[in-house]
Amino acid sequence: MSEASVAVHADADLLAQAVAVRLLVKLLDAQADRGEAAMVLTGGRIAAAVYRAVAQLPARDAVDWSRVDVWWGDERFLPAGDPERNETQARAALLDVVPLDPARVHPMPASDGPAGNDPEAAAAAYADELARAARPGHATLPHFDVLMLGVGEDGHVASIFPEHPVHYDTRPCSAVRGSPKPPAVRTTLTLPTINTAEEVWLVAGGADKARAVGMALAGAGPVQLPAAGVHGVDRTRWLLDRAAAADVPARLRSLR
């Protein structure tokens, strides 16, 4: 398991800009190494700011976007185009701005999609799509260069909530019913899938995230605090603003 590093930025705006720069560098490095890159997106306020910042950076044109695979860590099980879907947010902020290959953009199924209004079928369909993208002779998952996660006030990541049964699911993708945060029905990558990523970035801003971030870095149990149970194969990065880092021990912080 990789060790966690913590980078703290002065405020949410600088955090978003810094993550945007990191993301471009990571995609460029992956393409230099492998000829292609794969990123797993998240949703939320900070994520949207990151995507907008990427779209505004002149260096975005250094990335060959036609060789980037885009996946999602979780999704709200709503109709396509619903403004509450993570996909809708990401498309508006970044994906519709850069020249991606549509065949390499992999949104989680919508409630009005081919799987119908059945989140279990939607999760199974996404698992099948992941398997189709895996390299021949390898496991049932593609390579993820970077997987980004937000951190909820309760310590949830993706749509894995504290003490929810999905925590124990070992399938690649799972339906979530009874989410404590609306909407109640979602789909999510599971913890074993998340933890196959080369790098996992946990991005959090705001004082309302401080307690969860501090507890996760202090070694809380992953069932009670899912953010404590995620890690990258090579690197795990906590990318925070000062408010979110308020409860992080000073010895762990790298101030920017």
mmCIF file of C-alpha atoms in Angstrom, residues 2-252:
data_model
loop_
_atom_site.group_PDB
_atom_site.id
_atom_site.type_symbol
_atom_site.label_atom_id
_atom_site.label_comp_id
_atom_site.label_asym_id
_atom_site.label_seq_id
_atom_site.Cartn_x
_atom_site.Cartn_y
_atom_site.Cartn_z
ATOM 1 C CA SER A 2 1.246 3.478 -0.826
ATOM 2 C CA GLU A 3 1.961 6.019 1.866
ATOM 3 C CA ALA A 4 -0.240 9.094 2.016
ATOM 4 C CA SER A 5 1.063 12.584 1.321
ATOM 5 C CA VAL A 6 -0.769 15.763 2.264
ATOM 6 C CA ALA A 7 -0.577 19.058 0.370
ATOM 7 C CA VAL A 8 -2.359 22.076 1.833
ATOM 8 C CA HIS A 9 -3.249 25.154 -0.218
ATOM 9 C CA ALA A 10 -4.347 28.531 1.089
ATOM 10 C CA ASP A 11 -7.950 28.445 -0.099
ATOM 11 C CA ALA A 12 -10.390 26.531 -2.289
ATOM 12 C CA ASP A 13 -9.581 28.523 -5.441
ATOM 13 C CA LEU A 14 -5.856 27.848 -5.183
ATOM 14 C CA LEU A 15 -6.594 24.214 -4.365
ATOM 15 C CA ALA A 16 -8.621 23.819 -7.564
ATOM 16 C CA GLN A 17 -5.920 25.485 -9.657
ATOM 17 C CA ALA A 18 -3.187 23.329 -8.127
ATOM 18 C CA VAL A 19 -5.127 20.104 -8.676
ATOM 19 C CA ALA A 20 -5.782 21.144 -12.275
ATOM 20 C CA VAL A 21 -2.067 21.569 -12.906
ATOM 21 C CA ARG A 22 -1.319 18.235 -11.229
ATOM 22 C CA LEU A 23 -3.938 16.532 -13.374
ATOM 23 C CA LEU A 24 -2.482 17.827 -16.626
ATOM 24 C CA VAL A 25 1.011 16.756 -15.576
ATOM 25 C CA LYS A 26 -0.261 13.306 -14.617
ATOM 26 C CA LEU A 27 -2.019 12.840 -17.958
ATOM 27 C CA LEU A 28 1.066 13.999 -19.863
ATOM 28 C CA ASP A 29 3.339 11.668 -17.882
ATOM 29 C CA ALA A 30 0.998 8.734 -18.482
ATOM 30 C CA GLN A 31 0.905 9.415 -22.207
ATOM 31 C CA ALA A 32 4.686 9.674 -22.300
ATOM 32 C CA ASP A 33 4.947 6.297 -20.547
ATOM 33 C CA ARG A 34 2.042 4.353 -22.046
ATOM 34 C CA GLY A 35 0.879 6.323 -25.064
ATOM 35 C CA GLU A 36 -2.484 6.917 -23.408
ATOM 36 C CA ALA A 37 -3.977 7.969 -20.088
ATOM 37 C CA ALA A 38 -7.019 7.136 -17.980
ATOM 38 C CA MET A 39 -8.654 9.270 -15.316
ATOM 39 C CA VAL A 40 -11.560 8.569 -12.986
ATOM 40 C CA LEU A 41 -13.665 11.614 -12.186
ATOM 41 C CA THR A 42 -15.662 12.611 -9.148
ATOM 42 C CA GLY A 43 -18.374 15.190 -8.529
ATOM 43 C CA GLY A 44 -18.945 18.091 -6.202
ATOM 44 C CA ARG A 45 -18.083 21.748 -5.820
ATOM 45 C CA ILE A 46 -14.309 21.428 -5.748
ATOM 46 C CA ALA A 47 -14.271 18.896 -8.587
ATOM 47 C CA ALA A 48 -16.235 21.259 -10.823
ATOM 48 C CA ALA A 49 -13.759 24.032 -10.024
ATOM 49 C CA VAL A 50 -10.866 21.719 -10.920
ATOM 50 C CA TYR A 51 -12.432 20.843 -14.280
ATOM 51 C CA ARG A 52 -13.057 24.495 -15.099
ATOM 52 C CA ALA A 53 -9.461 25.318 -14.181
ATOM 53 C CA VAL A 54 -8.145 22.565 -16.476
ATOM 54 C CA ALA A 55 -10.262 23.928 -19.334
ATOM 55 C CA GLN A 56 -8.772 27.392 -18.828
ATOM 56 C CA LEU A 57 -5.120 26.339 -18.719
ATOM 57 C CA PRO A 58 -3.196 26.877 -21.976
ATOM 58 C CA ALA A 59 -1.249 23.700 -21.175
ATOM 59 C CA ARG A 60 -4.404 21.646 -21.662
ATOM 60 C CA ASP A 61 -3.531 21.561 -25.375
ATOM 61 C CA ALA A 62 -0.334 19.627 -24.601
ATOM 62 C CA VAL A 63 -2.499 16.604 -23.735
ATOM 63 C CA ASP A 64 -3.649 14.354 -26.569
ATOM 64 C CA TRP A 65 -7.246 14.201 -25.402
ATOM 65 C CA SER A 66 -8.114 11.650 -28.081
ATOM 66 C CA ARG A 67 -5.929 9.223 -26.112
ATOM 67 C CA VAL A 68 -7.562 9.819 -22.713
ATOM 68 C CA ASP A 69 -10.091 7.422 -21.206
ATOM 69 C CA VAL A 70 -12.592 9.014 -18.850
ATOM 70 C CA TRP A 71 -14.369 7.002 -16.157
ATOM 71 C CA TRP A 72 -16.471 7.937 -13.139
ATOM 72 C CA GLY A 73 -16.085 6.837 -9.533
ATOM 73 C CA ASP A 74 -19.786 7.106 -8.798
ATOM 74 C CA GLU A 75 -22.980 8.524 -10.164
ATOM 75 C CA ARG A 76 -26.418 9.614 -9.071
ATOM 76 C CA PHE A 77 -28.941 7.275 -10.682
ATOM 77 C CA LEU A 78 -30.890 9.927 -12.543
ATOM 78 C CA PRO A 79 -31.910 10.517 -16.157
ATOM 79 C CA ALA A 80 -29.235 11.459 -18.680
ATOM 80 C CA GLY A 81 -28.547 15.174 -18.696
ATOM 81 C CA ASP A 82 -29.931 15.741 -15.211
ATOM 82 C CA PRO A 83 -27.977 18.655 -13.707
ATOM 83 C CA GLU A 84 -27.371 16.621 -10.539
ATOM 84 C CA ARG A 85 -25.444 13.918 -12.380
ATOM 85 C CA ASN A 86 -21.665 13.998 -12.037
ATOM 86 C CA GLU A 87 -21.407 13.345 -15.757
ATOM 87 C CA THR A 88 -23.448 16.454 -16.591
ATOM 88 C CA GLN A 89 -21.221 18.573 -14.350
ATOM 89 C CA ALA A 90 -18.002 17.246 -15.860
ATOM 90 C CA ARG A 91 -19.200 17.661 -19.437
ATOM 91 C CA ALA A 92 -20.212 21.269 -18.878
ATOM 92 C CA ALA A 93 -16.979 22.190 -17.090
ATOM 93 C CA LEU A 94 -14.401 20.310 -19.180
ATOM 94 C CA LEU A 95 -15.337 17.328 -21.311
ATOM 95 C CA ASP A 96 -17.307 19.279 -23.908
ATOM 96 C CA VAL A 97 -14.411 21.734 -24.224
ATOM 97 C CA VAL A 98 -11.583 19.326 -25.107
ATOM 98 C CA PRO A 99 -11.359 17.016 -28.151
ATOM 99 C CA LEU A 100 -12.030 13.666 -26.486
ATOM 100 C CA ASP A 101 -12.788 10.511 -28.420
ATOM 101 C CA PRO A 102 -16.464 9.839 -27.534
ATOM 102 C CA ALA A 103 -15.755 6.096 -27.520
ATOM 103 C CA ARG A 104 -13.310 6.645 -24.652
ATOM 104 C CA VAL A 105 -15.749 8.509 -22.425
ATOM 105 C CA HIS A 106 -17.448 6.020 -20.110
ATOM 106 C CA PRO A 107 -20.290 7.524 -18.061
ATOM 107 C CA MET A 108 -22.164 5.332 -15.629
ATOM 108 C CA PRO A 109 -25.606 4.379 -16.951
ATOM 109 C CA ALA A 110 -28.495 6.780 -16.443
ATOM 110 C CA SER A 111 -31.855 5.744 -15.079
ATOM 111 C CA ASP A 112 -33.356 6.180 -18.547
ATOM 112 C CA GLY A 113 -30.550 4.325 -20.303
ATOM 113 C CA PRO A 114 -30.375 0.845 -21.862
ATOM 114 C CA ALA A 115 -30.287 -0.823 -18.422
ATOM 115 C CA GLY A 116 -33.584 0.822 -17.569
ATOM 116 C CA ASN A 117 -34.564 2.081 -14.156
ATOM 117 C CA ASP A 118 -32.677 -0.748 -12.436
ATOM 118 C CA PRO A 119 -29.522 0.319 -10.582
ATOM 119 C CA GLU A 120 -28.315 -3.257 -10.140
ATOM 120 C CA ALA A 121 -28.471 -3.787 -13.903
ATOM 121 C CA ALA A 122 -26.752 -0.441 -14.431
ATOM 122 C CA ALA A 123 -23.912 -1.399 -12.069
ATOM 123 C CA ALA A 124 -23.507 -4.751 -13.832
ATOM 124 C CA ALA A 125 -23.419 -3.003 -17.210
ATOM 125 C CA TYR A 126 -20.659 -0.688 -15.982
ATOM 126 C CA ALA A 127 -18.686 -3.659 -14.657
ATOM 127 C CA ASP A 128 -18.977 -5.200 -18.121
ATOM 128 C CA GLU A 129 -17.719 -1.981 -19.705
ATOM 129 C CA LEU A 130 -14.750 -1.939 -17.341
ATOM 130 C CA ALA A 131 -13.959 -5.542 -18.254
ATOM 131 C CA ARG A 132 -14.110 -4.792 -21.982
ATOM 132 C CA ALA A 133 -11.552 -2.011 -21.484
ATOM 133 C CA ALA A 134 -9.120 -4.240 -19.592
ATOM 134 C CA ARG A 135 -6.057 -5.430 -21.442
ATOM 135 C CA PRO A 136 -6.304 -8.980 -22.836
ATOM 136 C CA GLY A 137 -4.985 -11.524 -20.368
ATOM 137 C CA HIS A 138 -5.243 -9.126 -17.446
ATOM 138 C CA ALA A 139 -7.761 -8.621 -14.686
ATOM 139 C CA THR A 140 -11.298 -7.412 -15.277
ATOM 140 C CA LEU A 141 -10.354 -3.768 -14.792
ATOM 141 C CA PRO A 142 -8.538 -1.257 -17.003
ATOM 142 C CA HIS A 143 -5.549 0.713 -15.820
ATOM 143 C CA PHE A 144 -6.448 3.920 -13.958
ATOM 144 C CA ASP A 145 -3.613 6.462 -13.892
ATOM 145 C CA VAL A 146 -5.414 8.741 -11.474
ATOM 146 C CA LEU A 147 -8.665 8.407 -9.576
ATOM 147 C CA MET A 148 -10.052 11.513 -7.906
ATOM 148 C CA LEU A 149 -12.378 11.464 -4.923
ATOM 149 C CA GLY A 150 -14.167 14.075 -2.909
ATOM 150 C CA VAL A 151 -14.570 13.566 0.829
ATOM 151 C CA GLY A 152 -17.970 13.989 2.428
ATOM 152 C CA GLU A 153 -18.594 15.575 5.803
ATOM 153 C CA ASP A 154 -19.294 12.059 7.100
ATOM 154 C CA GLY A 155 -16.134 10.665 5.490
ATOM 155 C CA HIS A 156 -17.823 9.010 2.516
ATOM 156 C CA VAL A 157 -16.007 8.670 -0.778
ATOM 157 C CA ALA A 158 -17.631 8.003 -4.148
ATOM 158 C CA SER A 159 -21.023 6.652 -3.005
ATOM 159 C CA ILE A 160 -19.565 4.475 -0.267
ATOM 160 C CA PHE A 161 -21.122 5.742 2.952
ATOM 161 C CA PRO A 162 -20.218 4.907 6.551
ATOM 162 C CA GLU A 163 -21.427 1.461 7.615
ATOM 163 C CA HIS A 164 -23.322 0.971 4.353
ATOM 164 C CA PRO A 165 -23.428 -2.622 3.005
ATOM 165 C CA VAL A 166 -21.701 -1.505 -0.203
ATOM 166 C CA HIS A 167 -18.510 -1.321 1.833
ATOM 167 C CA TYR A 168 -18.333 -5.121 1.707
ATOM 168 C CA ASP A 169 -19.097 -5.505 -1.993
ATOM 169 C CA THR A 170 -16.195 -6.979 -3.951
ATOM 170 C CA ARG A 171 -17.721 -6.590 -7.425
ATOM 171 C CA PRO A 172 -16.218 -3.843 -9.607
ATOM 172 C CA CYS A 173 -19.318 -1.657 -9.463
ATOM 173 C CA SER A 174 -22.308 -1.712 -7.143
ATOM 174 C CA ALA A 175 -25.768 -0.233 -6.849
ATOM 175 C CA VAL A 176 -26.378 1.856 -3.758
ATOM 176 C CA ARG A 177 -29.846 2.072 -2.264
ATOM 177 C CA GLY A 178 -30.766 4.046 0.808
ATOM 178 C CA SER A 179 -28.002 6.616 0.436
ATOM 179 C CA PRO A 180 -28.097 8.993 3.422
ATOM 180 C CA LYS A 181 -27.383 11.810 0.980
ATOM 181 C CA PRO A 182 -29.930 12.441 -1.796
ATOM 182 C CA PRO A 183 -30.609 11.037 -4.229
ATOM 183 C CA ALA A 184 -31.147 7.746 -2.427
ATOM 184 C CA VAL A 185 -30.202 5.553 -5.407
ATOM 185 C CA ARG A 186 -26.721 5.635 -6.930
ATOM 186 C CA THR A 187 -24.045 3.516 -8.573
ATOM 187 C CA THR A 188 -20.441 3.415 -7.408
ATOM 188 C CA LEU A 189 -17.089 1.789 -7.937
ATOM 189 C CA THR A 190 -16.360 -0.390 -4.937
ATOM 190 C CA LEU A 191 -13.377 -0.051 -2.626
ATOM 191 C CA PRO A 192 -11.433 -2.935 -4.220
ATOM 192 C CA THR A 193 -11.823 -1.266 -7.608
ATOM 193 C CA ILE A 194 -10.882 2.198 -6.348
ATOM 194 C CA ASN A 195 -7.759 0.784 -4.739
ATOM 195 C CA THR A 196 -6.430 -0.567 -8.052
ATOM 196 C CA ALA A 197 -5.725 2.967 -9.301
ATOM 197 C CA GLU A 198 -2.093 3.955 -9.744
ATOM 198 C CA GLU A 199 -2.755 7.164 -7.844
ATOM 199 C CA VAL A 200 -5.739 8.085 -5.686
ATOM 200 C CA TRP A 201 -6.301 11.769 -4.955
ATOM 201 C CA LEU A 202 -8.632 12.820 -2.156
ATOM 202 C CA VAL A 203 -9.570 16.433 -2.775
ATOM 203 C CA ALA A 204 -11.355 18.378 -0.045
ATOM 204 C CA GLY A 205 -12.050 22.021 0.709
ATOM 205 C CA GLY A 206 -13.932 23.743 3.492
ATOM 206 C CA ALA A 207 -14.163 23.594 7.259
ATOM 207 C CA ASP A 208 -17.048 21.126 7.082
ATOM 208 C CA LYS A 209 -14.583 18.484 5.820
ATOM 209 C CA ALA A 210 -11.950 19.028 8.534
ATOM 210 C CA ARG A 211 -13.196 16.449 11.028
ATOM 211 C CA ALA A 212 -13.516 13.659 8.466
ATOM 212 C CA VAL A 213 -10.122 14.428 6.918
ATOM 213 C CA GLY A 214 -8.426 14.547 10.312
ATOM 214 C CA MET A 215 -9.984 11.274 11.454
ATOM 215 C CA ALA A 216 -9.096 9.494 8.208
ATOM 216 C CA LEU A 217 -5.448 10.524 8.459
ATOM 217 C CA ALA A 218 -5.413 9.576 12.137
ATOM 218 C CA GLY A 219 -6.268 5.991 11.245
ATOM 219 C CA ALA A 220 -10.039 5.721 11.649
ATOM 220 C CA GLY A 221 -11.693 2.468 10.667
ATOM 221 C CA PRO A 222 -12.703 2.311 6.998
ATOM 222 C CA VAL A 223 -16.194 0.940 7.647
ATOM 223 C CA GLN A 224 -16.998 3.885 9.889
ATOM 224 C CA LEU A 225 -15.030 6.324 7.709
ATOM 225 C CA PRO A 226 -14.641 5.095 4.121
ATOM 226 C CA ALA A 227 -12.087 7.798 3.260
ATOM 227 C CA ALA A 228 -9.696 5.975 5.572
ATOM 228 C CA GLY A 229 -9.924 2.852 3.416
ATOM 229 C CA VAL A 230 -8.854 4.162 0.021
ATOM 230 C CA HIS A 231 -5.318 4.208 -1.345
ATOM 231 C CA GLY A 232 -3.469 4.208 -4.616
ATOM 232 C CA VAL A 233 -1.126 1.446 -5.690
ATOM 233 C CA ASP A 234 1.749 3.920 -6.081
ATOM 234 C CA ARG A 235 0.559 7.126 -4.427
ATOM 235 C CA THR A 236 -2.233 8.425 -2.250
ATOM 236 C CA ARG A 237 -2.506 12.196 -2.227
ATOM 237 C CA TRP A 238 -4.626 14.299 0.099
ATOM 238 C CA LEU A 239 -5.079 17.665 -1.615
ATOM 239 C CA LEU A 240 -6.665 20.131 0.781
ATOM 240 C CA ASP A 241 -7.290 23.768 1.508
ATOM 241 C CA ARG A 242 -6.364 25.157 4.917
ATOM 242 C CA ALA A 243 -9.890 24.938 6.245
ATOM 243 C CA ALA A 244 -10.197 21.242 5.402
ATOM 244 C CA ALA A 245 -6.732 20.592 6.850
ATOM 245 C CA ALA A 246 -7.490 22.175 10.234
ATOM 246 C CA ASP A 247 -7.405 18.830 12.067
ATOM 247 C CA VAL A 248 -4.451 17.354 10.171
ATOM 248 C CA PRO A 249 -1.334 17.001 12.347
ATOM 249 C CA ALA A 250 1.258 19.613 11.392
ATOM 250 C CA ARG A 251 3.888 16.915 10.780
ATOM 251 C CA LEU A 252 1.813 15.582 7.855
#
